[in-house]
Tab-separated table of C-alpha atoms in Angstrom:
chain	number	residue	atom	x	y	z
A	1	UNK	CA	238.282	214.276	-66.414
A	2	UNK	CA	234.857	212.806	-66.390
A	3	UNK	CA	231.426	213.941	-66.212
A	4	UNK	CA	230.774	211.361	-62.885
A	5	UNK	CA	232.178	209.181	-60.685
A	6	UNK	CA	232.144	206.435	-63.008
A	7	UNK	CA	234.190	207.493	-65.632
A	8	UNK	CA	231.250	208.695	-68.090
A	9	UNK	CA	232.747	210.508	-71.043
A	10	UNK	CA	235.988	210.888	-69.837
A	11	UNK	CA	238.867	212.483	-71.736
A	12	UNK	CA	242.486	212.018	-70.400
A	13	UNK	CA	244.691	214.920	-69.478
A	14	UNK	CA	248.154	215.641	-70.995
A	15	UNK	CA	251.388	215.595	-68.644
A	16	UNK	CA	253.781	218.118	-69.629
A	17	UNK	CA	257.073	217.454	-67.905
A	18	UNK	CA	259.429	220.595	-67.319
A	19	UNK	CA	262.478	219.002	-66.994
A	20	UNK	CA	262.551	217.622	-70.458
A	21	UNK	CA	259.432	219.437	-71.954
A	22	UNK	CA	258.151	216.096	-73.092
A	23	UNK	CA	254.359	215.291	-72.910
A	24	UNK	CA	252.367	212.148	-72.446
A	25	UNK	CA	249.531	210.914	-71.094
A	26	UNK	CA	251.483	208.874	-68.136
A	27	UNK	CA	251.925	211.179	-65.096
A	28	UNK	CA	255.118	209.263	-63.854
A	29	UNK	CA	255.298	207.820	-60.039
A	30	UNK	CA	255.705	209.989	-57.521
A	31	UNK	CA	253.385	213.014	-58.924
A	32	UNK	CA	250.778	214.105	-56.734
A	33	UNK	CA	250.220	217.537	-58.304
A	34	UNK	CA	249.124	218.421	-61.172
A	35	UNK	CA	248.243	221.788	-63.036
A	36	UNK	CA	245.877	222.103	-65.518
A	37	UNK	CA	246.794	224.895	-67.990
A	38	UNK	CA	245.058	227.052	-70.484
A	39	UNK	CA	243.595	225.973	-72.454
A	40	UNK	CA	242.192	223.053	-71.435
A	41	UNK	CA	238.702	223.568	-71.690
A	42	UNK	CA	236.340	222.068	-68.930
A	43	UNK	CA	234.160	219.340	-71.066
A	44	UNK	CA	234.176	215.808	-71.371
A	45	UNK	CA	233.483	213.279	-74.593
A	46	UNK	CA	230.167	214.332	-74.721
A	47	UNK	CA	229.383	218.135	-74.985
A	48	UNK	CA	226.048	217.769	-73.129
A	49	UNK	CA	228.252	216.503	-69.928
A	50	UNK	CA	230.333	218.563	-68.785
A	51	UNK	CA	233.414	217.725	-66.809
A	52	UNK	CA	232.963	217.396	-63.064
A	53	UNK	CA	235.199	215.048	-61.784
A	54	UNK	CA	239.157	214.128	-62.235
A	55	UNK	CA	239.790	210.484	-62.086
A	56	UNK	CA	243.415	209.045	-61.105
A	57	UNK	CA	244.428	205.488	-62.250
A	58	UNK	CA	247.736	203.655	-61.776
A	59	UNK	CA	248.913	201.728	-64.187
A	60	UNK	CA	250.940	198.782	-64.530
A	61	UNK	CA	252.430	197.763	-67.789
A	62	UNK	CA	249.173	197.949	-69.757
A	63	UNK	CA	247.012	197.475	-67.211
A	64	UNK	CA	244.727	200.414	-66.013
A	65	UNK	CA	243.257	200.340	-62.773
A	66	UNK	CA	239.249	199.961	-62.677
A	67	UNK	CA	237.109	202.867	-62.353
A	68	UNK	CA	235.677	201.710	-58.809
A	69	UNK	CA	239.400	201.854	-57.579
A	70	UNK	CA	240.404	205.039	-58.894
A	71	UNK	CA	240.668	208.195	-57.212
A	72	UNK	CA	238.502	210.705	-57.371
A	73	UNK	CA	238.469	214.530	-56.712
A	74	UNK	CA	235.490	216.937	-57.585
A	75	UNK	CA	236.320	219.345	-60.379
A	76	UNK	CA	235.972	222.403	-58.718
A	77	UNK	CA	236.331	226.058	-60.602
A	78	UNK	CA	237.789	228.040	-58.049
A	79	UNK	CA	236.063	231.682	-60.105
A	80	UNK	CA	234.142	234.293	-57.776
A	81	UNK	CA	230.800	233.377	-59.419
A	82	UNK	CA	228.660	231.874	-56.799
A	83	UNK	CA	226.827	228.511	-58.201
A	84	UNK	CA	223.987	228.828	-60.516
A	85	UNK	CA	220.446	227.137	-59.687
A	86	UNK	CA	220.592	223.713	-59.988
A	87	UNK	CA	217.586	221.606	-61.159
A	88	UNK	CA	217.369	218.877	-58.342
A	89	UNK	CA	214.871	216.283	-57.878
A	90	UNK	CA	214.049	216.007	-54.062
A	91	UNK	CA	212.438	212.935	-51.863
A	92	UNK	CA	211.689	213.183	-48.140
A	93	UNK	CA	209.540	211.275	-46.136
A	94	UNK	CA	209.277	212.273	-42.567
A	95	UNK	CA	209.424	209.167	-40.507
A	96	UNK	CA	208.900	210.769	-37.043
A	97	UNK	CA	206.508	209.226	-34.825
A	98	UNK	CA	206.198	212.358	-32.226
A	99	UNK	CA	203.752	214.932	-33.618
A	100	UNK	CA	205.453	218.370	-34.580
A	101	UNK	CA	208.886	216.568	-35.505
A	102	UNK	CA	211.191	215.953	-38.707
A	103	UNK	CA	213.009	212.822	-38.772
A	104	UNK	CA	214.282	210.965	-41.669
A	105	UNK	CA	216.226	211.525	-44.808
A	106	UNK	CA	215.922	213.997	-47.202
A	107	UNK	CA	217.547	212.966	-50.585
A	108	UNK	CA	218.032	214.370	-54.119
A	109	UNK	CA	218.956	213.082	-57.933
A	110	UNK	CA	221.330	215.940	-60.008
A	111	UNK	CA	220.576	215.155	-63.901
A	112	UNK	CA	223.747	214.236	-65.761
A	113	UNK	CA	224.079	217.008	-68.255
A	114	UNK	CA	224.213	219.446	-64.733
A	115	UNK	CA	227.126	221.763	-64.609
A	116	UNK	CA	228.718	221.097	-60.869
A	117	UNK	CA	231.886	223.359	-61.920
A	118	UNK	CA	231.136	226.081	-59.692
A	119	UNK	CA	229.042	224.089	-56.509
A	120	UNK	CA	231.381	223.143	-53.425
A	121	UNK	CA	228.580	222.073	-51.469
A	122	UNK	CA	224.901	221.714	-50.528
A	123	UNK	CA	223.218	223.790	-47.873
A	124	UNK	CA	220.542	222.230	-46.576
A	125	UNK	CA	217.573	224.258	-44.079
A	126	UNK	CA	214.320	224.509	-42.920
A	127	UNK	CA	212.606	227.265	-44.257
A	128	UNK	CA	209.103	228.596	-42.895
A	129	UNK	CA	208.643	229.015	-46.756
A	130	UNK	CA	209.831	227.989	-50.151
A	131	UNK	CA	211.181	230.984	-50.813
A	132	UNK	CA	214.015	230.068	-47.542
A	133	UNK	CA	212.327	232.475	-45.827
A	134	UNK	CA	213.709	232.365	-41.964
A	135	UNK	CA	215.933	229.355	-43.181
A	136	UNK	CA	217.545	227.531	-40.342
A	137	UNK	CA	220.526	225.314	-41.089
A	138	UNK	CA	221.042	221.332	-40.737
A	139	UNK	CA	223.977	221.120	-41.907
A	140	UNK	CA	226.745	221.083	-45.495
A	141	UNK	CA	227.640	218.301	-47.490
A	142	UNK	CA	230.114	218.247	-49.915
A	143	UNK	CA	229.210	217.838	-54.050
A	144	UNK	CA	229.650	213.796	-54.090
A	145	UNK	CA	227.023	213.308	-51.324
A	146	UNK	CA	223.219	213.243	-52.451
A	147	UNK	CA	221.427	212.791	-49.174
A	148	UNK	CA	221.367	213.999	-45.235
A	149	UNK	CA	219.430	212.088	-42.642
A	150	UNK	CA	217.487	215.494	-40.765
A	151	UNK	CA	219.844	216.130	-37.208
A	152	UNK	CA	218.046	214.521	-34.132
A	153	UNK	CA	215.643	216.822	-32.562
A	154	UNK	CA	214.885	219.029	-35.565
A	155	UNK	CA	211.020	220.452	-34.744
A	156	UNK	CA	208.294	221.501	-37.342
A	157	UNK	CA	207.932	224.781	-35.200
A	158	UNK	CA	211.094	225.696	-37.527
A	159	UNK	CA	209.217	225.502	-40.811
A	160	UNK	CA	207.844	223.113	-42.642
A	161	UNK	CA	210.096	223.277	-45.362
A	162	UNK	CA	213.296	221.345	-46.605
A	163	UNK	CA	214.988	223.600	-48.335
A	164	UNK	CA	218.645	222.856	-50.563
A	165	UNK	CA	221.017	225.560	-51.916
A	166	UNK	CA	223.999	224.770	-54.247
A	167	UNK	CA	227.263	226.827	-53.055
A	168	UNK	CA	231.132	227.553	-52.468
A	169	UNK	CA	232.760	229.986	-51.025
A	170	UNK	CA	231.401	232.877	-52.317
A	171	UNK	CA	228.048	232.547	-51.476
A	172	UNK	CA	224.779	230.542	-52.427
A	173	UNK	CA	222.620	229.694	-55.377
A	174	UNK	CA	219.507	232.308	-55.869
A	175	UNK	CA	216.961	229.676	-56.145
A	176	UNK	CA	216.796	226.467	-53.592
A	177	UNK	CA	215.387	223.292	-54.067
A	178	UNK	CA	212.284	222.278	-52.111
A	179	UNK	CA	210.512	219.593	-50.397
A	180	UNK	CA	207.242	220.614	-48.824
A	181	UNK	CA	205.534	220.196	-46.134
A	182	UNK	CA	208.157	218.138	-44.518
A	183	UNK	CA	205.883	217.634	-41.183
A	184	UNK	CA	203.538	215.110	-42.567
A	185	UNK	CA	204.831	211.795	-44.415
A	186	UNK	CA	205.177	213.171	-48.384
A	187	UNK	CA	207.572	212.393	-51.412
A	188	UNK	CA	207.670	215.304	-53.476
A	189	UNK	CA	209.629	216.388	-56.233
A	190	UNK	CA	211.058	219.961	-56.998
A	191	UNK	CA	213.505	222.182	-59.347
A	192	UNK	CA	215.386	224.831	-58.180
């Protein structure tokens, strides 16, 4: 388990195998499950990054596979808590050239010490307000993606706001992260 994509502050799992009740760190061929049992706790190398993603290397011999070939899954704790707010950092710069519409890509930085445990997805909206208020979705993306390029034909008579929720299944983050106004051309930067 790491705390990103790249492998920062990993810590490798134990394999426990039933058959013989032997444990290792080599998951032999042929596994593609794996359980991850009490109590493994949910942190990484460093205790100000927590653990947010499982990485999966072959090996060969003692050769490890590199970090940009290795799998990788979300860590995902499947609780009823709905996601806390997240601090993001948000850019969008509206690149339409027809007055009264968004186009262009809204985009947004997660610190590394952020706690992704309990966030599934991002819900992105335009909001006639910061607060979400009459919040019209874009559209999901998946924890892993950091950006959405605004659907085709969005319209500032919407709202003027971007606004971005962390969530999962059982519901959404309080606060959202905003970018405002998104009509004209602006690069702002907001915590939610």
């Amino acid at each position: 388990i790491a705390s990103d994509e790249l492998g920062s502050d990993q810590v490798q799992l134990w394999f426990a195998d039933p058959t013989t009740e032997q444990m290792g760190f080599h998951f032999p061929v042929g596994t593609n499950r794996f359980n991850i049992f009490s109590p493994t706790a949910r942190r990484t190398a460093d205790s100000y990054h927590p653990a947010n993603w499982v990485l999966v290397y072959t090996r060969s011999g003692s050769t490890v596979q590199s970090v940009s070939d290795a799998a990788k899954v979300p860590l995902y704790d499947a609780s009823s808590n709905v996601p806390g707010s997240l601090f993001l950092a948000l850019t969008f710069t509206n690149q339409g050239s027809v007055g009264g519409s968004i186009v262009g890509t809204v985009g947004w930085t997660i610190p590394a010490t952020t706690d992704l445990g309990y966030t599934a997805q991002y819900n992105v909206y335009q909001a006639v307000d910061a607060a979400g208020t009459q919040k019209k979705n874009l559209q999901s993306v998946y924890v892993g993606t950091n950006e959405l390029v605004i659907p085709d034909g969005t319209t500032c008579s919407d709202g003027d706001y971007i606004v971005v929720y962390a969530a999962n299944p059982n519901g959404e983050s309080s606060q959202a992260a905003v970018v405002t106004p998104s009509c004209p051309t602006t690069t702002t930067s907001s915590l939610v």
